[in-house]
XYZ file of C-alpha atoms in Angstrom:
742
model
C -0.218 -0.134 -0.066
C 1.290 3.460 -0.605
C 1.937 5.819 2.264
C 0.359 8.988 2.327
C 1.038 12.031 4.403
C -1.161 15.217 5.129
C 1.001 18.047 5.524
C 1.426 19.653 8.806
C -1.747 22.093 9.769
C 0.961 24.962 10.496
C 2.481 24.852 7.175
C -0.876 25.333 5.341
C -2.680 27.071 7.706
C 0.282 30.025 7.517
C 0.321 30.100 3.770
C -3.312 30.637 3.664
C -2.877 33.381 6.186
C -0.393 35.090 3.844
C -2.557 34.580 0.728
C -5.475 36.086 2.336
C -3.178 39.032 3.455
C -1.536 39.488 -0.210
C -5.138 39.519 -1.639
C -6.175 42.041 0.225
C -3.125 44.187 -0.498
C -1.986 44.934 3.046
C 1.435 42.506 2.809
C 3.526 41.845 -0.628
C 6.935 41.030 -1.629
C 9.900 41.863 -4.190
C 12.825 40.004 -2.604
C 15.235 42.785 -3.898
C 15.012 45.858 -1.210
C 15.356 49.335 -1.174
C 17.104 51.144 1.389
C 14.954 53.370 3.678
C 15.213 57.113 4.462
C 16.387 58.245 7.765
C 14.526 59.920 10.203
C 10.900 59.263 11.548
C 9.068 62.567 10.274
C 10.204 61.479 6.731
C 7.751 60.530 3.754
C 8.076 56.524 3.806
C 10.057 55.085 1.066
C 8.546 53.703 -2.228
C 9.582 50.329 -3.017
C 12.814 49.894 -5.164
C 12.556 49.663 -8.867
C 14.430 46.567 -10.075
C 15.769 46.164 -13.447
C 16.227 42.436 -14.843
C 16.935 41.232 -18.586
C 14.502 38.699 -18.848
C 14.228 39.615 -22.347
C 17.622 40.172 -23.612
C 17.434 43.538 -22.915
C 17.118 45.682 -19.789
C 13.217 46.376 -18.365
C 11.992 47.298 -15.198
C 10.907 44.345 -13.658
C 6.989 45.289 -13.015
C 6.695 45.784 -17.060
C 8.049 42.407 -17.821
C 5.189 40.367 -18.844
C 6.398 36.895 -17.234
C 6.929 35.838 -13.255
C 10.439 36.928 -12.525
C 11.733 37.008 -8.824
C 14.618 39.212 -7.607
C 17.079 38.022 -4.929
C 19.313 41.310 -4.149
C 22.925 41.404 -2.580
C 21.124 42.929 0.391
C 19.172 39.764 1.161
C 22.121 37.744 0.336
C 23.872 39.027 2.854
C 21.654 39.480 5.490
C 20.580 35.800 5.399
C 24.211 34.628 5.227
C 23.609 32.769 2.079
C 26.284 29.971 1.020
C 24.150 27.918 -1.040
C 20.459 27.548 -2.991
C 18.970 25.977 -0.530
C 18.969 29.087 1.741
C 16.739 30.881 -0.258
C 14.528 28.350 -1.713
C 11.229 29.250 -0.580
C 11.890 32.820 -0.795
C 11.280 32.570 -3.931
C 7.657 32.113 -5.381
C 7.944 28.501 -7.246
C 11.240 27.377 -6.608
C 11.909 24.218 -4.812
C 15.890 23.717 -3.993
C 16.555 20.035 -2.932
C 19.986 18.640 -2.099
C 22.041 15.417 -1.690
C 23.652 16.877 1.463
C 26.412 19.148 -0.166
C 26.228 22.429 -2.012
C 26.714 21.503 -5.534
C 24.509 18.410 -5.247
C 21.584 20.335 -6.326
C 18.702 19.504 -7.868
C 16.055 22.518 -8.939
C 12.315 22.661 -9.272
C 10.365 25.296 -10.430
C 6.637 25.495 -10.781
C 5.853 21.962 -10.219
C 8.420 20.699 -13.314
C 10.802 18.414 -11.349
C 13.522 16.368 -12.485
C 12.433 12.047 -13.187
C 15.744 11.776 -15.493
C 19.163 12.532 -15.246
C 18.692 15.990 -17.475
C 18.077 19.415 -15.427
C 14.683 21.037 -16.085
C 15.545 24.145 -14.804
C 18.320 26.058 -16.359
C 21.581 27.642 -15.080
C 23.219 31.018 -16.357
C 25.837 33.236 -15.105
C 25.642 36.954 -16.668
C 24.935 36.603 -20.459
C 25.553 32.747 -20.525
C 24.793 29.054 -19.817
C 26.776 27.015 -17.544
C 26.414 23.133 -17.180
C 25.502 20.228 -19.032
C 23.319 19.951 -21.438
C 23.235 16.095 -22.441
C 21.566 13.995 -20.065
C 24.782 11.710 -19.389
C 26.207 14.072 -17.221
C 23.874 14.083 -14.787
C 22.700 18.085 -15.073
C 19.777 17.104 -12.525
C 21.830 16.203 -9.748
C 24.580 19.107 -9.773
C 23.039 21.908 -10.681
C 25.430 25.332 -10.449
C 25.849 26.275 -6.389
C 27.641 29.351 -6.881
C 29.032 30.939 -3.512
C 27.106 34.110 -3.814
C 30.050 36.860 -2.710
C 30.638 39.019 -5.753
C 26.877 38.216 -6.973
C 24.547 41.818 -7.376
C 21.381 39.774 -7.502
C 20.169 36.174 -8.391
C 17.139 36.703 -11.011
C 14.476 33.697 -11.441
C 12.660 33.215 -14.513
C 9.576 30.719 -14.142
C 8.061 29.029 -16.819
C 9.690 27.487 -19.982
C 12.138 30.401 -21.928
C 12.900 28.007 -24.649
C 12.414 30.917 -27.138
C 15.407 33.295 -25.693
C 17.244 30.846 -23.714
C 16.893 27.271 -25.285
C 17.622 23.700 -24.069
C 16.477 22.564 -20.461
C 14.441 25.790 -19.634
C 10.892 24.053 -19.137
C 10.536 25.442 -15.485
C 12.540 28.011 -15.795
C 16.135 30.035 -15.084
C 18.444 30.976 -12.527
C 20.584 33.395 -13.369
C 23.335 34.629 -11.128
C 24.171 38.821 -12.446
C 27.614 39.397 -11.054
C 28.970 42.742 -9.755
C 30.224 45.033 -12.961
C 33.682 46.549 -12.994
C 33.999 50.241 -12.146
C 35.083 52.974 -14.678
C 34.785 55.827 -12.529
C 35.344 54.956 -8.732
C 37.293 53.074 -6.528
C 35.512 50.677 -4.262
C 36.868 47.984 -1.958
C 35.483 45.470 0.553
C 37.220 43.152 2.912
C 34.649 41.040 5.862
C 34.971 37.954 7.928
C 32.711 35.610 9.741
C 32.336 32.615 12.120
C 29.470 30.292 12.962
C 28.269 27.930 15.357
C 25.918 25.190 14.360
C 24.184 23.318 16.607
C 25.064 19.787 17.462
C 28.293 20.638 15.213
C 31.466 22.681 15.320
C 32.319 25.942 14.507
C 33.568 27.716 11.359
C 33.734 30.622 9.011
C 34.919 32.772 6.015
C 36.580 35.980 5.060
C 36.072 37.852 1.572
C 37.810 40.330 -0.357
C 36.891 42.466 -3.622
C 38.359 45.665 -5.007
C 36.622 47.277 -8.310
C 38.632 50.179 -9.883
C 39.336 52.216 -12.253
C 42.648 51.389 -14.214
C 41.923 54.240 -16.793
C 39.343 56.381 -15.782
C 36.478 56.075 -18.261
C 38.035 53.717 -20.248
C 39.425 50.336 -18.250
C 37.866 49.117 -14.633
C 39.209 46.236 -12.889
C 37.385 43.942 -10.633
C 39.036 41.062 -8.230
C 37.651 39.270 -5.381
C 38.112 36.170 -3.366
C 35.899 34.378 -0.895
C 35.780 30.795 0.878
C 33.762 29.519 3.425
C 34.039 26.396 5.752
C 30.766 25.258 7.317
C 31.288 22.676 10.242
C 29.831 19.502 10.187
C 27.572 18.471 12.248
C 26.461 14.736 11.476
C 27.904 11.984 13.403
C 28.785 8.676 12.268
C 27.027 5.847 14.774
C 28.629 2.804 12.804
C 32.559 4.181 12.879
C 32.584 6.604 15.862
C 33.438 9.753 13.555
C 31.762 13.010 14.637
C 30.937 15.800 12.439
C 31.621 14.281 9.155
C 30.302 16.630 6.880
C 32.397 19.830 6.778
C 32.221 21.929 4.009
C 34.727 24.041 1.933
C 33.744 26.491 -0.411
C 35.774 28.867 -2.331
C 35.234 31.315 -4.832
C 37.470 33.915 -6.896
C 36.642 35.842 -10.053
C 38.477 38.419 -12.220
C 36.677 41.135 -14.758
C 38.090 43.752 -17.039
C 35.757 46.199 -18.500
C 37.237 47.977 -21.672
C 35.406 51.266 -22.936
C 36.747 51.017 -26.867
C 34.533 54.260 -27.667
C 31.269 55.880 -26.652
C 29.423 53.312 -28.647
C 31.530 49.987 -27.562
C 32.355 47.843 -24.530
C 34.206 44.683 -23.636
C 34.421 42.707 -20.994
C 36.456 39.899 -20.125
C 36.062 37.481 -16.845
C 37.349 34.503 -15.500
C 35.362 32.649 -12.851
C 36.865 29.883 -10.287
C 35.107 28.156 -8.054
C 35.969 25.038 -5.757
C 34.027 22.884 -3.206
C 35.214 20.210 -0.944
C 32.712 17.960 1.722
C 33.966 15.453 3.984
C 30.347 14.086 3.849
C 26.804 14.521 3.139
C 24.435 16.194 5.481
C 22.357 13.090 5.488
C 20.523 11.017 8.182
C 20.262 7.494 8.233
C 16.332 6.815 8.474
C 13.869 3.365 8.846
C 12.779 2.685 5.579
C 9.355 1.570 7.294
C 8.955 4.560 9.544
C 11.125 7.260 8.163
C 12.210 7.923 11.630
C 16.177 8.141 12.169
C 17.947 5.611 13.659
C 19.936 8.291 15.916
C 19.959 11.923 16.148
C 21.746 14.134 13.320
C 23.468 10.568 12.656
C 24.355 8.200 9.833
C 25.976 4.924 9.420
C 28.053 4.726 6.390
C 30.629 2.282 6.187
C 33.139 4.655 4.087
C 32.929 8.245 3.537
C 31.037 10.146 1.134
C 32.654 13.154 -0.415
C 31.694 15.329 -2.988
C 34.694 17.553 -4.740
C 33.676 20.214 -7.736
C 35.578 22.644 -9.613
C 34.594 25.127 -12.056
C 36.774 27.392 -14.351
C 34.748 29.700 -16.362
C 35.569 32.296 -19.182
C 33.401 34.752 -20.924
C 34.035 37.667 -23.332
C 31.117 39.963 -23.928
C 31.150 42.174 -26.712
C 28.573 45.326 -26.479
C 28.375 47.738 -29.405
C 25.712 50.044 -30.136
C 25.160 51.160 -33.728
C 22.515 53.779 -32.924
C 19.841 51.242 -35.338
C 20.481 48.359 -33.291
C 22.949 46.799 -30.836
C 25.039 44.017 -31.335
C 26.024 41.830 -28.411
C 28.260 38.831 -28.824
C 28.147 36.708 -25.804
C 31.035 33.804 -25.695
C 31.894 31.721 -23.055
C 33.937 28.027 -22.016
C 33.968 26.128 -18.992
C 35.351 23.331 -17.253
C 33.379 21.487 -14.956
C 35.231 18.535 -13.042
C 32.834 16.949 -10.162
C 33.782 13.607 -8.146
C 31.912 12.041 -5.930
C 32.843 8.739 -3.771
C 29.445 7.216 -2.056
C 29.665 4.295 0.476
C 27.753 1.264 -1.491
C 28.015 -1.258 0.832
C 25.001 -1.858 1.891
C 23.858 -2.502 -1.759
C 26.782 -4.556 -2.622
C 27.353 -6.242 0.620
C 24.985 -9.058 -0.412
C 26.550 -9.901 -3.528
C 29.881 -9.857 -1.970
C 28.931 -12.245 0.495
C 28.035 -14.508 -2.614
C 31.511 -14.791 -3.474
C 32.604 -15.539 0.474
C 33.076 -11.964 1.460
C 29.785 -11.467 3.744
C 32.142 -8.483 5.529
C 32.857 -6.873 2.278
C 32.782 -3.081 1.750
C 32.553 -1.102 -1.827
C 32.405 2.284 -2.860
C 30.981 4.022 -6.124
C 33.264 6.277 -7.704
C 31.766 9.005 -10.054
C 33.919 11.586 -11.814
C 31.735 14.063 -14.479
C 33.861 16.324 -16.625
C 32.048 18.666 -19.330
C 33.886 20.988 -21.348
C 31.552 23.441 -22.945
C 32.102 26.313 -25.266
C 29.111 28.516 -25.936
C 28.722 31.708 -28.494
C 25.730 33.549 -28.820
C 25.273 36.514 -31.502
C 22.465 38.642 -31.291
C 21.255 42.324 -32.751
C 18.059 44.253 -30.996
C 16.673 47.225 -32.275
C 16.768 50.674 -29.710
C 14.296 50.284 -26.826
C 11.234 52.570 -26.779
C 10.233 52.167 -30.400
C 6.603 51.215 -31.688
C 8.216 48.385 -32.794
C 11.316 46.396 -31.376
C 12.640 43.637 -32.613
C 15.517 40.867 -31.731
C 17.351 38.484 -33.622
C 19.826 36.106 -32.764
C 22.171 32.781 -33.348
C 23.494 30.458 -30.803
C 25.911 27.946 -31.099
C 26.812 25.026 -27.827
C 29.581 22.233 -28.459
C 30.210 20.319 -25.273
C 32.429 17.301 -24.229
C 31.283 15.059 -21.270
C 32.612 12.481 -19.527
C 31.160 9.983 -17.259
C 33.682 7.429 -15.314
C 32.197 4.762 -12.750
C 33.770 2.668 -11.018
C 32.556 -0.104 -8.304
C 35.010 -0.899 -5.528
C 34.946 -4.173 -3.792
C 37.311 -3.991 -0.048
C 37.877 -5.851 2.880
C 37.375 -4.325 6.356
C 40.980 -3.259 6.315
C 39.840 -1.245 3.427
C 42.551 -3.646 1.030
C 40.907 -4.782 -2.080
C 39.646 -7.765 -2.281
C 41.552 -9.916 -5.171
C 39.478 -11.075 -7.977
C 36.691 -9.017 -7.337
C 38.226 -5.441 -7.168
C 37.072 -3.537 -8.897
C 33.365 -4.943 -9.806
C 33.130 -2.707 -12.184
C 34.683 0.100 -14.138
C 32.645 1.764 -16.957
C 32.485 5.067 -18.913
C 30.128 7.672 -20.923
C 31.860 9.632 -23.117
C 29.266 12.356 -25.017
C 29.648 14.984 -27.610
C 27.094 17.403 -27.957
C 26.694 20.186 -30.355
C 23.954 22.589 -30.958
C 23.138 25.378 -33.129
C 19.997 27.718 -32.838
C 18.696 30.676 -34.558
C 15.496 32.384 -32.512
C 14.068 35.996 -33.101
C 11.513 38.224 -31.030
C 9.204 40.986 -31.478
C 7.193 43.434 -29.808
C 4.462 45.734 -31.442
C 3.149 48.860 -29.454
C -0.427 49.375 -30.769
C -0.496 52.133 -27.907
C 1.014 52.844 -25.280
C -1.358 50.673 -23.249
C -1.558 47.899 -25.291
C 1.095 45.746 -26.916
C 2.032 42.096 -28.023
C 5.127 40.186 -27.877
C 6.126 37.160 -29.956
C 8.963 35.098 -30.483
C 10.110 31.692 -32.266
C 13.179 29.397 -31.924
C 14.659 26.637 -33.647
C 17.358 24.202 -32.525
C 18.774 21.682 -33.718
C 21.560 18.911 -31.897
C 23.493 16.264 -32.565
C 25.297 13.948 -30.108
C 27.600 11.084 -29.987
C 28.444 8.737 -26.924
C 30.239 5.462 -26.286
C 28.807 2.922 -23.631
C 32.246 1.606 -22.506
C 32.416 -1.306 -20.084
C 36.263 -2.164 -19.354
C 37.268 -5.843 -19.119
C 37.801 -7.637 -15.697
C 34.307 -7.081 -14.202
C 33.100 -10.202 -12.369
C 29.679 -9.286 -12.756
C 28.968 -7.516 -16.146
C 30.856 -8.745 -19.911
C 33.019 -5.956 -21.535
C 31.624 -3.575 -24.043
C 32.217 -0.431 -26.026
C 29.451 0.472 -27.907
C 28.416 3.489 -29.647
C 24.977 5.662 -29.859
C 24.605 8.676 -31.570
C 21.236 10.908 -32.338
C 20.074 14.016 -34.278
C 17.020 16.017 -33.692
C 15.369 19.919 -34.295
C 12.986 21.419 -32.021
C 10.987 24.656 -32.367
C 10.036 26.394 -29.629
C 7.723 29.630 -29.233
C 6.080 32.321 -27.210
C 3.673 35.071 -27.499
C 2.829 37.575 -24.699
C -0.066 39.671 -24.900
C 0.282 43.123 -22.621
C -2.373 45.495 -21.081
C -1.379 48.820 -19.031
C -4.559 49.662 -17.225
C -2.689 52.766 -15.742
C 0.825 53.567 -15.603
C 0.939 51.335 -12.508
C -1.440 48.246 -13.162
C -0.614 45.987 -16.076
C -2.214 42.724 -16.924
C -0.431 39.957 -19.283
C -0.838 36.381 -20.701
C 1.829 34.462 -21.991
C 2.002 31.173 -23.752
C 5.576 29.631 -23.909
C 6.962 26.346 -24.855
C 10.084 24.807 -23.783
C 12.229 21.932 -24.334
C 14.770 19.203 -22.993
C 16.954 17.616 -25.781
C 17.045 13.801 -26.142
C 20.152 12.297 -26.932
C 21.554 8.404 -27.489
C 20.681 5.800 -25.057
C 22.184 3.078 -23.406
C 22.312 -0.196 -25.201
C 19.994 -2.754 -23.807
C 17.402 -4.869 -24.591
C 13.941 -3.456 -25.065
C 15.504 0.077 -24.421
C 15.080 2.612 -27.684
C 18.418 3.400 -28.782
C 17.264 7.235 -28.449
C 15.694 9.465 -26.393
C 13.001 11.967 -27.946
C 12.948 15.761 -26.367
C 10.903 16.391 -23.436
C 8.253 19.500 -24.522
C 6.414 22.041 -22.102
C 3.803 24.374 -22.995
C 2.947 26.980 -20.522
C -0.472 29.196 -20.349
C -0.059 31.659 -17.738
C -2.186 35.264 -16.985
C -1.160 37.742 -14.335
C -1.498 40.921 -12.993
C 1.327 43.283 -11.681
C 0.696 46.362 -9.730
C 2.221 49.394 -7.964
C 0.210 51.233 -5.791
C 0.190 53.456 -2.173
C 2.298 56.201 -4.035
C 4.796 53.754 -4.722
C 4.862 52.272 -1.711
C 3.340 49.037 -1.915
C 3.502 46.294 -5.111
C 1.673 42.965 -5.561
C 1.941 40.400 -8.283
C -0.655 37.686 -8.885
C -0.390 34.766 -11.491
C -1.887 31.778 -12.371
C -0.426 28.935 -14.807
C -0.837 25.513 -16.406
C 2.277 23.732 -17.863
C 1.571 20.463 -19.778
C 4.285 18.445 -20.457
C 4.576 15.812 -22.955
C 7.541 13.304 -23.775
C 8.411 13.376 -20.145
C 12.127 11.835 -19.771
C 12.227 9.843 -17.112
C 15.129 7.021 -15.628
C 14.960 3.368 -15.471
C 17.224 0.620 -14.450
C 17.701 -2.913 -15.818
C 17.713 -5.929 -13.459
C 21.680 -5.535 -13.451
C 21.410 -2.547 -12.264
C 22.590 -0.355 -15.841
C 20.365 2.912 -15.712
C 18.897 4.099 -18.946
C 16.441 6.937 -20.089
C 13.133 6.913 -21.728
C 10.104 9.070 -22.789
C 7.219 8.541 -20.103
C 4.105 9.780 -21.222
C 2.623 13.418 -19.953
C 1.645 15.747 -16.991
C 0.389 18.877 -15.801
C 1.083 21.394 -13.296
C -1.495 24.056 -12.417
C -1.419 26.485 -9.582
C -0.898 30.300 -8.748
C 1.513 32.630 -7.362
C 1.414 35.631 -5.218
C 4.237 37.927 -4.223
C 4.657 41.677 -3.082
C 6.211 44.494 -0.521
C 4.690 47.210 1.215
C 6.410 50.127 2.985
C 3.791 50.764 5.537
C 5.780 53.576 7.531
C 9.448 54.785 7.414
C 12.115 52.119 8.027
C 9.660 49.195 7.621
C 9.287 46.601 4.806
C 7.081 43.815 4.803
C 7.198 41.067 2.180
C 5.583 37.468 1.480
C 4.753 35.321 -1.130
C 2.848 32.511 -1.556
C 2.686 29.607 -4.513
C 0.133 26.737 -4.567
C 1.162 24.069 -7.415
C -1.088 20.855 -8.129
C 1.459 18.794 -10.353
C 0.271 15.330 -11.230
C 0.751 12.620 -13.816
C -1.467 12.514 -16.866
C -1.075 9.337 -18.020
C 0.878 5.997 -16.357
C 4.283 5.348 -16.420
C 5.095 1.987 -15.840
C 8.764 2.225 -15.593
C 8.870 4.724 -12.567
C 5.801 3.439 -11.002
C 3.823 6.341 -11.753
C -0.163 6.038 -12.272
C -2.328 8.683 -13.778
C -3.003 11.429 -10.746
C 0.168 10.640 -9.039
C 1.838 13.490 -7.595
C 5.078 14.346 -9.193
C 8.172 14.088 -7.157
C 9.962 16.875 -4.987
C 6.696 19.032 -5.414
C 5.228 20.680 -2.563
C 1.471 21.816 -2.656
C 2.020 24.848 -0.532
C 5.241 26.786 -0.045
C 6.232 30.532 0.759
C 7.527 32.730 3.030
C 6.793 35.999 4.954
C 9.756 38.629 5.731
C 9.942 41.983 7.711
C 12.424 44.344 8.016
C 13.026 47.438 9.913
C 16.362 50.150 9.299
C 16.488 53.174 11.617
C 18.964 55.740 12.701
C 21.310 55.359 15.419
C 23.062 58.448 15.238
C 24.225 61.002 12.687
C 26.678 58.129 11.296
C 25.302 54.695 12.208
C 21.943 53.003 11.455
C 20.675 49.743 13.000
C 18.344 47.148 11.197
C 16.587 44.195 12.417
C 14.768 41.511 9.807
C 13.347 38.146 9.965
C 12.219 35.719 7.731
C 10.280 32.436 7.819
C 10.344 29.950 5.251
C 7.269 27.527 4.861
C 7.505 24.605 2.889
C 4.496 21.621 2.426
C 4.724 18.404 2.500
C 6.206 16.505 -0.994
C 7.515 13.125 -2.237
C 10.517 11.331 -2.782
C 10.811 8.715 -5.536
C 11.529 5.027 -4.495
C 11.927 1.938 -6.233
C 8.277 0.960 -6.509
C 6.741 4.406 -6.857
C 7.959 7.962 -7.951
C 5.948 9.396 -5.132
C 6.848 6.283 -2.650
C 8.677 8.124 -0.080
C 6.484 11.322 1.623
C 8.874 13.900 3.452
C 7.172 16.282 5.681
C 6.481 20.054 5.381
C 8.979 22.341 7.516
C 8.627 25.910 8.718
C 12.018 27.713 9.405
C 12.754 30.897 10.981
C 15.550 33.178 10.118
C 16.620 36.661 11.981
C 19.244 38.922 11.118
C 20.255 42.201 12.872
C 23.505 44.931 12.148
C 24.661 48.113 12.915
C 26.521 50.069 10.329
C 27.809 53.449 8.531
C 29.470 54.229 5.541
C 32.020 52.114 6.137
C 31.531 49.313 8.786
C 28.637 46.908 9.023
C 28.648 44.890 12.099
C 25.883 41.789 11.800
C 24.227 39.003 13.607
C 22.365 36.255 11.889
C 20.559 32.990 12.442
C 19.315 30.278 10.559
C 16.881 28.351 11.292
C 16.287 29.488 14.967
C 13.600 27.019 15.982
C 15.499 24.208 15.315
C 13.635 22.606 13.227
C 14.597 19.076 12.300
C 13.125 18.621 8.636
C 14.299 16.875 5.531
C 14.432 18.103 2.125
C 14.297 15.024 0.099
C 14.354 11.671 0.966
C 16.688 8.984 -0.819
C 16.702 4.879 -0.821
C 19.646 2.401 -0.493
C 18.862 -0.711 -2.490
C 19.884 -3.989 -1.875
C 21.634 -5.386 -4.482
C 20.395 -8.630 -4.331
C 16.476 -8.393 -3.889
C 16.197 -4.623 -4.863
C 14.481 -4.001 -1.897
C 14.736 -0.865 0.411
C 17.365 -1.395 3.178
C 17.384 2.254 4.421
C 16.536 5.933 3.542
C 18.747 8.638 3.465
C 17.362 12.013 4.737
C 18.684 15.207 3.676
C 18.487 16.991 6.724
C 17.864 20.962 6.591
C 21.171 22.623 7.877
C 20.518 23.203 12.446
C 20.440 26.292 14.119
C 23.331 28.336 13.161
C 24.622 31.509 14.709
C 27.037 33.441 13.429
C 28.900 37.242 13.270
C 30.137 38.644 10.209
C 32.241 42.233 9.863
C 32.296 43.592 6.632
C 34.684 46.955 5.974
C 34.274 49.248 2.398
C 36.847 51.352 1.392
């Protein structure tokens, strides 16, 4: 019998209260905040205008006919954000799941969750994409998780963005917008922090940035570096090791901006990021009760380590010809991911058949993706009666996927004749060429229509390699290839009732590329593209003399040819197309400044995401919920700024994150393991002047014991579930940070 779970009343009731407040116009949200005016006798400040480039040209967020949220640098600093799980529920429609460390991140948006190895949410840094496009590189499990010290804002575009952004943007896009080099003003900043996690140790970090003109008005330079050591808090009840999941993150960036002339600029940049996790923040759970065997504890035999390194190079040329603007955005990235995973509970029964009942086993995964992209686009000037944009995009990727399954004695020495149990590889080449166009016609200053189209064609080649010597699988070297073309489109009428109230409708499509498949009996040699169409209506409004913003939207996403994962009796995985699904719901977000110094904010999202056809390979029936997707999610925030003296200001802020229950896949069903809903309260307070900021922050003040997702460990002989691993919400974290500006 399939286990069902009713979400906790506190989660749903608080979210319903937030929705009621939003509907009445008394409470709203926009993640980006403006600084309040000083002095209690002054008129309350208006909500800050936010500029985004969702449609490949700068626009005020309130004028864009689609749902966009922005997390500004102030919020990133206030909540001491070090990974995307820290902001998940603060962004409407965004669900961030984790395998237990930064970088082991799965992104879902508007109910469109990855059910295969391919991502459903695309990641961008500024103007160029990052991450593998081929499903053989497991992009759904290892989304970009950039340490956001040198990030100006994070833009989240909801719904499919296939026309302007291309592949894997079915659910939407997460876009990191980095700080730009200055041509006029010198600036420098250094800072550090220390933090303590309940049940764990003490950690901290440091950061520095310099942003200065080298030649006034002509050449600007930016350099930054940051590292963060997050202490471990998971104990190992099998080995006795304490705090086994410490994480070290490093990030560095160099950028050079050259103003060639009055009409042209060239920006060069390089980003380096490294993550090294000594273990996963996962807790061993009983598969029957889903309760931990011990508080904040795992029972792995061998270390579960994760290492990820990103090198990212960009060159962006902007040239304004007057009649049109040319953008040439180039990028090259080299991503390495290494995962060492304890596989003893799965393969110990198999080793027992060979006379080694106490044997140990580890699954080692090495991924690498070298990616070059080039986008050229030409766009008309803004504010004309007819605006247009045309472009071309090229993507070339070489990916590696090497897998090793070891067999070891209890003293960690190799078992002769059985080590390794398996060595395999899936080298893949992905090449894509696309052309796209977008146009907006203004029938009047009150009404306009935008429409766009994109055609993308990709070719892929890969080889399935099983190296000789495996006692469980015969050697093989099987090539595969695929070729496909995909059309995507978007249409968005927009009606301005007043200067501050705008209604829109949007129909847009997106896709996941298909690709060559693993060679198995009964498995198709290639997987087709998965496509999705979004139907959306929305209202964006600014009122109360600019002191309040309220944005509402409703959506219906229809998903076809879903890519789902399967597994053969021998344990070899594959991908196939599996039926249809839909996701329907609504979102509300806004913010209000009721008095000088105050800003109140909230968002609420309701999502009903379900299969509309049976999918036998993942144990799904029509009507079953899609995995990882809560019906309700949202957040409530409050901030207050006030003057302490002529030079110093104070600030206090709080945020309450709320996530409803959802499901994680198991071997029998795609929604086999229920994951409880949770609430998490975050606090921050600081004092600052023009140079110094001293901040105290608290994450998860109530020390909520919650799990972000549940993963299962199968028995290698029977296929049954031996144990469930719950990725835990970081326990109460208290920290102090200091920043100095020059």
